[in-house]
mmCIF file of N, CA, C and O in Angstrom:
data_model
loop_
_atom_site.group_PDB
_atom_site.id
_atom_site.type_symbol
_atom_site.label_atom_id
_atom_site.label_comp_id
_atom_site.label_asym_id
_atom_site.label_seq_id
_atom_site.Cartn_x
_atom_site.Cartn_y
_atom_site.Cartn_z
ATOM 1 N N UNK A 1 0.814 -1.194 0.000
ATOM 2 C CA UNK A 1 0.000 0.000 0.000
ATOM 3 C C UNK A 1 0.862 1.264 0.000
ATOM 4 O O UNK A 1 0.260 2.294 0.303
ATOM 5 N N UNK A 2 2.280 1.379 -0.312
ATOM 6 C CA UNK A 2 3.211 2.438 -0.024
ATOM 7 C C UNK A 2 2.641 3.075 -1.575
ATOM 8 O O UNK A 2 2.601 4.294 -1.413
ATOM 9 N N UNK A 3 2.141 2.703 -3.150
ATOM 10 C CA UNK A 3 2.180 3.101 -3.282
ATOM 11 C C UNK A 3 0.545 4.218 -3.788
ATOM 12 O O UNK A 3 0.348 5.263 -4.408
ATOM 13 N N UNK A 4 -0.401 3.047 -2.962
ATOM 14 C CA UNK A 4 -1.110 3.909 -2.359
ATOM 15 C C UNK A 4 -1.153 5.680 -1.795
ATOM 16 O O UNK A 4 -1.668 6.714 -2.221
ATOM 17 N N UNK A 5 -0.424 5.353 -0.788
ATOM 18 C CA UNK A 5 0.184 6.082 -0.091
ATOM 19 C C UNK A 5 1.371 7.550 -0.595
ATOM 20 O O UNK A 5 1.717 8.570 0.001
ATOM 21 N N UNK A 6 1.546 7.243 -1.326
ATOM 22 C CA UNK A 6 2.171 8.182 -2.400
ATOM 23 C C UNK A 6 0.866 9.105 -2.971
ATOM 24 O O UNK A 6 0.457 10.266 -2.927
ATOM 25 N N UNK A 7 0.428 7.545 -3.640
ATOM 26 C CA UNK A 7 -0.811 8.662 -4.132
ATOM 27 C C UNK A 7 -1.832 9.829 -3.438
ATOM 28 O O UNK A 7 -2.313 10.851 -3.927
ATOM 29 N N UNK A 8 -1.943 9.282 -2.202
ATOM 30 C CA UNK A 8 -3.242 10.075 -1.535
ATOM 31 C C UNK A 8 -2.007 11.256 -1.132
ATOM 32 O O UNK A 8 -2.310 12.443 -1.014
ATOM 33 N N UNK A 9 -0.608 10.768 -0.945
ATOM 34 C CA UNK A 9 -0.287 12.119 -0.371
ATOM 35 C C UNK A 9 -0.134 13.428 -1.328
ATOM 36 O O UNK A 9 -0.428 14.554 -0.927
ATOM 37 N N UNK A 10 0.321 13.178 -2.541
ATOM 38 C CA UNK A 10 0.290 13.485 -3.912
ATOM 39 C C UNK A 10 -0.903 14.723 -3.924
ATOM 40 O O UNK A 10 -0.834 15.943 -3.778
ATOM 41 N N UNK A 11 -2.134 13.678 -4.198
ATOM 42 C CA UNK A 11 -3.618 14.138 -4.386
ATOM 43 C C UNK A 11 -2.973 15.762 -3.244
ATOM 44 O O UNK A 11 -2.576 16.860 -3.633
ATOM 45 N N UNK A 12 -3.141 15.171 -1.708
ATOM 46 C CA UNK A 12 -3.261 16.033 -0.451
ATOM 47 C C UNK A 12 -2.339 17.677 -1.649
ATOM 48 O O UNK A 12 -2.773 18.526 -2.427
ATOM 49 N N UNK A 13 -1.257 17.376 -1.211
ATOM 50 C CA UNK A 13 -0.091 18.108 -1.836
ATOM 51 C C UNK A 13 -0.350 18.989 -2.562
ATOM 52 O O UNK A 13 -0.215 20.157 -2.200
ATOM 53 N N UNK A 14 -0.920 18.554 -4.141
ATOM 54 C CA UNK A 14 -1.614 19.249 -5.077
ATOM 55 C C UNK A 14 -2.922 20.047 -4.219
ATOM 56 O O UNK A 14 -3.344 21.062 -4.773
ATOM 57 N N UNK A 15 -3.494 19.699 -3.078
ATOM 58 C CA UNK A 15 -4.656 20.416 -3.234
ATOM 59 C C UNK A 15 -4.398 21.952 -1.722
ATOM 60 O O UNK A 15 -5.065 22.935 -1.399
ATOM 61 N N UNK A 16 -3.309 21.443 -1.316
ATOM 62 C CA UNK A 16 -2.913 22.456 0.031
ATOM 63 C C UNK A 16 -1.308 22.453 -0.196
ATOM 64 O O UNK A 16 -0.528 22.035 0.660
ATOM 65 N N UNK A 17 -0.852 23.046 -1.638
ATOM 66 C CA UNK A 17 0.202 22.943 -1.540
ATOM 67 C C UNK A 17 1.292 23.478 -0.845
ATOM 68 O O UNK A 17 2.464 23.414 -1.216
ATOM 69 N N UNK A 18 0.768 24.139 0.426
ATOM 70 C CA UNK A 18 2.135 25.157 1.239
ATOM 71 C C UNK A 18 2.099 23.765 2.564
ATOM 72 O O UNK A 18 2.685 24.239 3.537
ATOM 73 N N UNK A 19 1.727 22.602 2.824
ATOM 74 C CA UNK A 19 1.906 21.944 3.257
ATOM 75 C C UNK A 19 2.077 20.309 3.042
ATOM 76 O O UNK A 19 1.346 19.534 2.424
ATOM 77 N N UNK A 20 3.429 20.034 3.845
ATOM 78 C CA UNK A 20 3.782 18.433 3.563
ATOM 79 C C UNK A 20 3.289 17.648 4.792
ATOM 80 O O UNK A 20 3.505 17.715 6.003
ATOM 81 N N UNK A 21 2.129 16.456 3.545
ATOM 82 C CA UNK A 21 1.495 16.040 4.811
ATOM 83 C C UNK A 21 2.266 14.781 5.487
ATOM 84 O O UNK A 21 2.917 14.163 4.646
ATOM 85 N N UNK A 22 2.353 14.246 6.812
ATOM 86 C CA UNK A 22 2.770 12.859 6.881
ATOM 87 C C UNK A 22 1.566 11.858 7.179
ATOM 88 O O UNK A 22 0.394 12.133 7.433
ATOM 89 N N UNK A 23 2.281 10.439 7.061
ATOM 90 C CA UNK A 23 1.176 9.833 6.944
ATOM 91 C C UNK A 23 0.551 9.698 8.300
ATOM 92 O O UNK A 23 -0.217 8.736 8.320
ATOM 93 N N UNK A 24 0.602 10.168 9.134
ATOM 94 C CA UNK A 24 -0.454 10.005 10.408
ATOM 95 C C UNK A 24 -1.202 11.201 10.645
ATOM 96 O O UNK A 24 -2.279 11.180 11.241
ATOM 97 N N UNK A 25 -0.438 12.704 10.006
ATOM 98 C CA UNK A 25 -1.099 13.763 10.610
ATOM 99 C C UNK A 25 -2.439 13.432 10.580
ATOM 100 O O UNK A 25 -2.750 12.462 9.888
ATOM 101 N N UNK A 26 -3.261 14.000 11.153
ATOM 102 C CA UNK A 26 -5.146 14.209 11.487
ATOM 103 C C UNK A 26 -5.379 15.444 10.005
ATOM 104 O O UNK A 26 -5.172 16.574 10.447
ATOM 105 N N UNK A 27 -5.598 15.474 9.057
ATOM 106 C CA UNK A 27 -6.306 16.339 8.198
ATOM 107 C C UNK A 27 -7.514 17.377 8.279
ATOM 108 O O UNK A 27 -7.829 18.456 7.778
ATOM 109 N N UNK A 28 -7.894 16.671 8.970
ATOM 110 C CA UNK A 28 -9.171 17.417 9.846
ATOM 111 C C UNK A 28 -9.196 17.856 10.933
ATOM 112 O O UNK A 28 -10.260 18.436 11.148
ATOM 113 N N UNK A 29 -8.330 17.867 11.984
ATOM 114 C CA UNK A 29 -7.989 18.566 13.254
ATOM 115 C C UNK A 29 -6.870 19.462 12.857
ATOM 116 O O UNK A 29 -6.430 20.305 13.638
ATOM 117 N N UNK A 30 -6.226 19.232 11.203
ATOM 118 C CA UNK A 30 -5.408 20.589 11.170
ATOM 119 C C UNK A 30 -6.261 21.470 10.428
ATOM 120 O O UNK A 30 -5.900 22.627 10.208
ATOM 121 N N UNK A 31 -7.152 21.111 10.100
ATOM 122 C CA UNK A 31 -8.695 22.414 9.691
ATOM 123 C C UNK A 31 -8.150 22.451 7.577
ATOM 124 O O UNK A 31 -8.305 23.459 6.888
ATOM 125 N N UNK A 32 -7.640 21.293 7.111
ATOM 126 C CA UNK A 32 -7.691 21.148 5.667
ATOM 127 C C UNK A 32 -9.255 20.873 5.238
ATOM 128 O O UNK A 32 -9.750 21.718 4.493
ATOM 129 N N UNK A 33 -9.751 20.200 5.483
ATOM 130 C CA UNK A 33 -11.060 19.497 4.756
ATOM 131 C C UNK A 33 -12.431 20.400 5.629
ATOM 132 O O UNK A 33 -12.732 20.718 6.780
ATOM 133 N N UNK A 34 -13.009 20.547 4.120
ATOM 134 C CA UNK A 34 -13.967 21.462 4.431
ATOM 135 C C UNK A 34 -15.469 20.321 3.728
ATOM 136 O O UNK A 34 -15.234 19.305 3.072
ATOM 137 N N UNK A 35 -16.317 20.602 3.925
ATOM 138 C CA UNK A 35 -17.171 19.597 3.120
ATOM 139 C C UNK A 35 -17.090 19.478 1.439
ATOM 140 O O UNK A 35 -17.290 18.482 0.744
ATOM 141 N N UNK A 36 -16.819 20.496 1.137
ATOM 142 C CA UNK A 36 -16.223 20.340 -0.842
ATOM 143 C C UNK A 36 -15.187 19.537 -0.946
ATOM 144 O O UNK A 36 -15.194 18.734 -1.879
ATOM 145 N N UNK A 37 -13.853 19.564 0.145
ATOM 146 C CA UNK A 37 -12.987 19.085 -0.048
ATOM 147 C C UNK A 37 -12.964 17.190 0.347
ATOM 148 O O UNK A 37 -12.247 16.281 -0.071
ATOM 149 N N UNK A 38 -13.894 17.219 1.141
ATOM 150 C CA UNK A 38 -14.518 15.717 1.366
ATOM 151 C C UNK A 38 -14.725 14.831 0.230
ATOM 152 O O UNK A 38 -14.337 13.708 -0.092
ATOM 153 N N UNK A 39 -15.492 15.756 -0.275
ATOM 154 C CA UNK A 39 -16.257 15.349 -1.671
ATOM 155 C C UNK A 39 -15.411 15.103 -2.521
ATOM 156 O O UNK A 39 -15.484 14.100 -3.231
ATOM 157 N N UNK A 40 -14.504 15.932 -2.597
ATOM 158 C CA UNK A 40 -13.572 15.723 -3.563
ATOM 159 C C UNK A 40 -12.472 14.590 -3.632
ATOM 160 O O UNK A 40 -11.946 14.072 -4.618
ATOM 161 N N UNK A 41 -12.257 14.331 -2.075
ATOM 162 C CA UNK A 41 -11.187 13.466 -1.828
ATOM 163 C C UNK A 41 -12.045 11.718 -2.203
ATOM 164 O O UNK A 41 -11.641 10.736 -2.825
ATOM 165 N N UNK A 42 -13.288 11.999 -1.502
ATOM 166 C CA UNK A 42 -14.131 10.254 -1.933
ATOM 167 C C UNK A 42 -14.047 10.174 -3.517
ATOM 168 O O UNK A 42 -13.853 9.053 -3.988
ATOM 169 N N UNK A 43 -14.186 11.351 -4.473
ATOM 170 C CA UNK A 43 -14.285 11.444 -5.725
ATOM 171 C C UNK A 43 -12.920 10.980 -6.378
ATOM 172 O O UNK A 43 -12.893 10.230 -7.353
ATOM 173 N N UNK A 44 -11.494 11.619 -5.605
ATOM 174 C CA UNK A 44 -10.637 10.543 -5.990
ATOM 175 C C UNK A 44 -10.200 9.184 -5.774
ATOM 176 O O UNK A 44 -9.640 8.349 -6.484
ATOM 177 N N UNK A 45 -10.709 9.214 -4.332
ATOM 178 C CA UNK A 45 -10.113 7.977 -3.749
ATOM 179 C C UNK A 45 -11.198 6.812 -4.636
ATOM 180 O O UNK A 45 -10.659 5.707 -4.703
ATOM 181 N N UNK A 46 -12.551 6.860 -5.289
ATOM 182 C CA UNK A 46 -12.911 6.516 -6.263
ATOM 183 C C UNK A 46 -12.551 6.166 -7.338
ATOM 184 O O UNK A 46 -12.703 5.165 -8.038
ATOM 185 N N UNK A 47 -11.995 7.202 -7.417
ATOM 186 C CA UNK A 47 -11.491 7.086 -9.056
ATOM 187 C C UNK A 47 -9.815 6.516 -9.650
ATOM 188 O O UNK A 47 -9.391 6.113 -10.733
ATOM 189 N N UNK A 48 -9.198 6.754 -8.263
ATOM 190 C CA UNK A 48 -7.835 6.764 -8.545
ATOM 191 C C UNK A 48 -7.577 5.096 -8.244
ATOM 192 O O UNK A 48 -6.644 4.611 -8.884
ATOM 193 N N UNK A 49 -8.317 4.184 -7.332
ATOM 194 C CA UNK A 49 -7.705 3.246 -6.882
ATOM 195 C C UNK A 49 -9.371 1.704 -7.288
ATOM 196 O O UNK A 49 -9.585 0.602 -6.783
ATOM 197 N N UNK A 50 -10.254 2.666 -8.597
ATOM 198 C CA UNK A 50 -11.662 2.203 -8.497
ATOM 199 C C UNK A 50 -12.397 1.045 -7.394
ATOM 200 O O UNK A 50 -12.758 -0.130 -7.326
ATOM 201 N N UNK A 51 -12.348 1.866 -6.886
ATOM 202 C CA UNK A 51 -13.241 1.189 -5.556
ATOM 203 C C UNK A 51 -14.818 2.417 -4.910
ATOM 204 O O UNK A 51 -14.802 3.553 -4.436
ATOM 205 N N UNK A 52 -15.734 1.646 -5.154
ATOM 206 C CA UNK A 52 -17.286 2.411 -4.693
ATOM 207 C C UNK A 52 -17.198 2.541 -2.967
ATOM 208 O O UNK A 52 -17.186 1.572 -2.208
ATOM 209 N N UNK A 53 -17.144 3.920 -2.570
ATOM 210 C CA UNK A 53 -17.602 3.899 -1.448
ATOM 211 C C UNK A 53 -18.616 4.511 -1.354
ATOM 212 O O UNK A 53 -19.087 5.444 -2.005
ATOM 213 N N UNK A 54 -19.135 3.648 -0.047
ATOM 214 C CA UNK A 54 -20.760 3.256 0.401
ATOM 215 C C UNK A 54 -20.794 4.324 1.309
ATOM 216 O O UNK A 54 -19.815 4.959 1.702
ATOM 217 N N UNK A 55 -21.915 4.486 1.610
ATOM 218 C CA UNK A 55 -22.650 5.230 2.694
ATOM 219 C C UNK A 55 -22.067 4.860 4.285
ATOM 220 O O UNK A 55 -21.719 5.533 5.254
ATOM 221 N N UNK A 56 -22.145 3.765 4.048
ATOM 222 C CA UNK A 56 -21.611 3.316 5.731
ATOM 223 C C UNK A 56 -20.051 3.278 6.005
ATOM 224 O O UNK A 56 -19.493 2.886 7.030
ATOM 225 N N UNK A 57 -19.377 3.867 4.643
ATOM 226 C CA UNK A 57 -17.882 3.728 4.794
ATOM 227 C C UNK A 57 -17.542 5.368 5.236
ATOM 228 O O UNK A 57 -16.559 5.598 5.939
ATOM 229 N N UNK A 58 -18.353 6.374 4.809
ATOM 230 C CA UNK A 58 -18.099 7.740 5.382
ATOM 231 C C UNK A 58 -18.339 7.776 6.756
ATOM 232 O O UNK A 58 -19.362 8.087 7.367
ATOM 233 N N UNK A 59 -16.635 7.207 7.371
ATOM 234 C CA UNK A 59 -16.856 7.484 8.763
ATOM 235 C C UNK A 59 -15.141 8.491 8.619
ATOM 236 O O UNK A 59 -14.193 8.213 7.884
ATOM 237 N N UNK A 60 -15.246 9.501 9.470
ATOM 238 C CA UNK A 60 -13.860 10.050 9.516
ATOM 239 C C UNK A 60 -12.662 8.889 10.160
ATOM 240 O O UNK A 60 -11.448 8.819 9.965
ATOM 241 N N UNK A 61 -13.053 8.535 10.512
ATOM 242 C CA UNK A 61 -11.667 7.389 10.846
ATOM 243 C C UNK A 61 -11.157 6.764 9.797
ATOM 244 O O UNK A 61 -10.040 6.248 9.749
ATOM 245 N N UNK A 62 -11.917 6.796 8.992
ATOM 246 C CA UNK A 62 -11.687 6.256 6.968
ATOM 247 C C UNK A 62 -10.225 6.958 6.810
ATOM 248 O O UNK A 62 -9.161 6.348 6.695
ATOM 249 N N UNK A 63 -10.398 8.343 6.828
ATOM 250 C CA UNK A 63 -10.555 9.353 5.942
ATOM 251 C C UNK A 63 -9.200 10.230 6.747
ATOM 252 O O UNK A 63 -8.365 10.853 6.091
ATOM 253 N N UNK A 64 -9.183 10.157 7.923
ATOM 254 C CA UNK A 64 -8.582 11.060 9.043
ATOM 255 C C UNK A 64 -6.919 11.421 8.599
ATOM 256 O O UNK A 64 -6.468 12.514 8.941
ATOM 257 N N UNK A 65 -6.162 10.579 7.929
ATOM 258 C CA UNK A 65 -5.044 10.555 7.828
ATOM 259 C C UNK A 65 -4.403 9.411 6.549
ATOM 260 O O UNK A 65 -4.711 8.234 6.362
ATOM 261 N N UNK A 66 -3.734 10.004 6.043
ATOM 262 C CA UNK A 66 -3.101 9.387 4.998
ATOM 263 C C UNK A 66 -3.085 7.840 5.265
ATOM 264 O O UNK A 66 -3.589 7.100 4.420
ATOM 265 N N UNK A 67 -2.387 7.195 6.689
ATOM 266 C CA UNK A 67 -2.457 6.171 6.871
ATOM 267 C C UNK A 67 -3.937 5.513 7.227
ATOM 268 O O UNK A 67 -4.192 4.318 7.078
ATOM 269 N N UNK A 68 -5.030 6.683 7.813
ATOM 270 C CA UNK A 68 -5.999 5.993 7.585
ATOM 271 C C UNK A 68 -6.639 5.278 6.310
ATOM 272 O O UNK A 68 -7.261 4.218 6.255
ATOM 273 N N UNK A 69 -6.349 6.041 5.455
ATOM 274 C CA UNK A 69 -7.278 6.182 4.119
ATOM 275 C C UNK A 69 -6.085 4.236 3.281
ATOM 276 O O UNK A 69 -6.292 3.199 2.651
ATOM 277 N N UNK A 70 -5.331 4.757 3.738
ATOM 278 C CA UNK A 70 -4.319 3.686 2.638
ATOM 279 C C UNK A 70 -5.352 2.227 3.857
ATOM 280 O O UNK A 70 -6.193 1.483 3.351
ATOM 281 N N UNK A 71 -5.112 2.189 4.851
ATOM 282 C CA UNK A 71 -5.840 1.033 5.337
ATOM 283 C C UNK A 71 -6.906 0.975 5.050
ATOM 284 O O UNK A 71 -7.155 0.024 4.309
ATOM 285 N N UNK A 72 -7.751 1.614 5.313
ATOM 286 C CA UNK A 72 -8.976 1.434 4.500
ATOM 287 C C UNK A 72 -8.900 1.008 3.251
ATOM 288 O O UNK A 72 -9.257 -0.155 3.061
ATOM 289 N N UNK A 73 -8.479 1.719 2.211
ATOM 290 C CA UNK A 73 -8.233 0.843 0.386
ATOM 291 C C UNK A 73 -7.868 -0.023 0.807
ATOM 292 O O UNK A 73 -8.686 -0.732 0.222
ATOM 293 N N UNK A 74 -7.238 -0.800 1.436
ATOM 294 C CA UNK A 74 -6.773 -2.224 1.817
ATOM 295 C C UNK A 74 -7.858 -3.354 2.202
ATOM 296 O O UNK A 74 -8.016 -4.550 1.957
ATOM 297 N N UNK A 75 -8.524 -2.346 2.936
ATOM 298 C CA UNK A 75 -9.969 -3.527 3.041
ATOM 299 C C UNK A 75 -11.066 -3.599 2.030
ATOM 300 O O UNK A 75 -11.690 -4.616 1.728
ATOM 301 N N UNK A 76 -11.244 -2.288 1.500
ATOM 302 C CA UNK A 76 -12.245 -2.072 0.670
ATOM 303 C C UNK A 76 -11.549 -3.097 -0.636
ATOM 304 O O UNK A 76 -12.568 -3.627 -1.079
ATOM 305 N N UNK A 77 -10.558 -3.555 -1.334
ATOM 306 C CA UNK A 77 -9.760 -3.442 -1.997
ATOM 307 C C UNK A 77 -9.827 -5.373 -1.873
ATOM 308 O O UNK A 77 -10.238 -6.176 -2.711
ATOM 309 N N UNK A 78 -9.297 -5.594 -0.611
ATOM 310 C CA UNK A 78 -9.261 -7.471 -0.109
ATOM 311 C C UNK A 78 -10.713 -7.931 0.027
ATOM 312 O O UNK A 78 -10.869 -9.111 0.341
ATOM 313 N N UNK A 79 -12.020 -7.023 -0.201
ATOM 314 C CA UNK A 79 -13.398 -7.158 0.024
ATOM 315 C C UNK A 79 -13.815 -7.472 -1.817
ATOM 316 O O UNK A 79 -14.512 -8.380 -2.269
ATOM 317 N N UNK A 80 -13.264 -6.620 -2.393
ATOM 318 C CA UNK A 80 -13.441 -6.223 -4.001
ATOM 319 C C UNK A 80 -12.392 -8.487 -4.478
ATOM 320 O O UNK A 80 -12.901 -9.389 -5.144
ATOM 321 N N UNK A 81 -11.407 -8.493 -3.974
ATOM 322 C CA UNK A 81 -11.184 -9.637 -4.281
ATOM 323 C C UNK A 81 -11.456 -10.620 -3.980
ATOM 324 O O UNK A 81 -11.267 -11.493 -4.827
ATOM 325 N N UNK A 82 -11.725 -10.815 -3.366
ATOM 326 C CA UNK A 82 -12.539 -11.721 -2.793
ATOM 327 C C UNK A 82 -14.012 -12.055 -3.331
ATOM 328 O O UNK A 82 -14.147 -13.274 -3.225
ATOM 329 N N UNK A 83 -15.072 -11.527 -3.817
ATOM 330 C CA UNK A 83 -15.672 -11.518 -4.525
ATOM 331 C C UNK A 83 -15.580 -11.583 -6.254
ATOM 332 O O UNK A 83 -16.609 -11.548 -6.929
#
């Protein structure tokens, strides 16, 4: 998932570029994500790694931190193969 992890930081980078994120910071307790920017991030994390997220997957613990988000694609991802 490192290169996961590249990617979402990438995405981050491009979208707040006067800051380098690491993979644990909190995104949302440093006041980046606003509700557009939510939207935007499920819209890539969609698109970039194609995986559908559900209604019951918008929990901020998803979402909270680079390393959250790469674990999460990991399950969403071992759920998608498995089927």
């Amino acid at each position: 998932m490192k290169e996961a992890k590249i990617k979402i930081q990438k995405f981050l980078g491009q979208s707040f570029g006067h800051h380098e994120f690491q993979e644990d910071e909190d995104i949302f307790s440093l006041g980046f994500v606003n509700s557009m920017f939510a939207m935007q991030l499920v819209l890539f994390l969609e698109k970039e790694f194609q995986i559908t997220i559900e209604n019951e997957d918008l929990e901020f613990e998803n979402f909270r931190s680079i390393n959250a988000m790469s674990s999460f694609l990991e399950k969403k991802m071992h759920i998608l193969a498995q089927n």
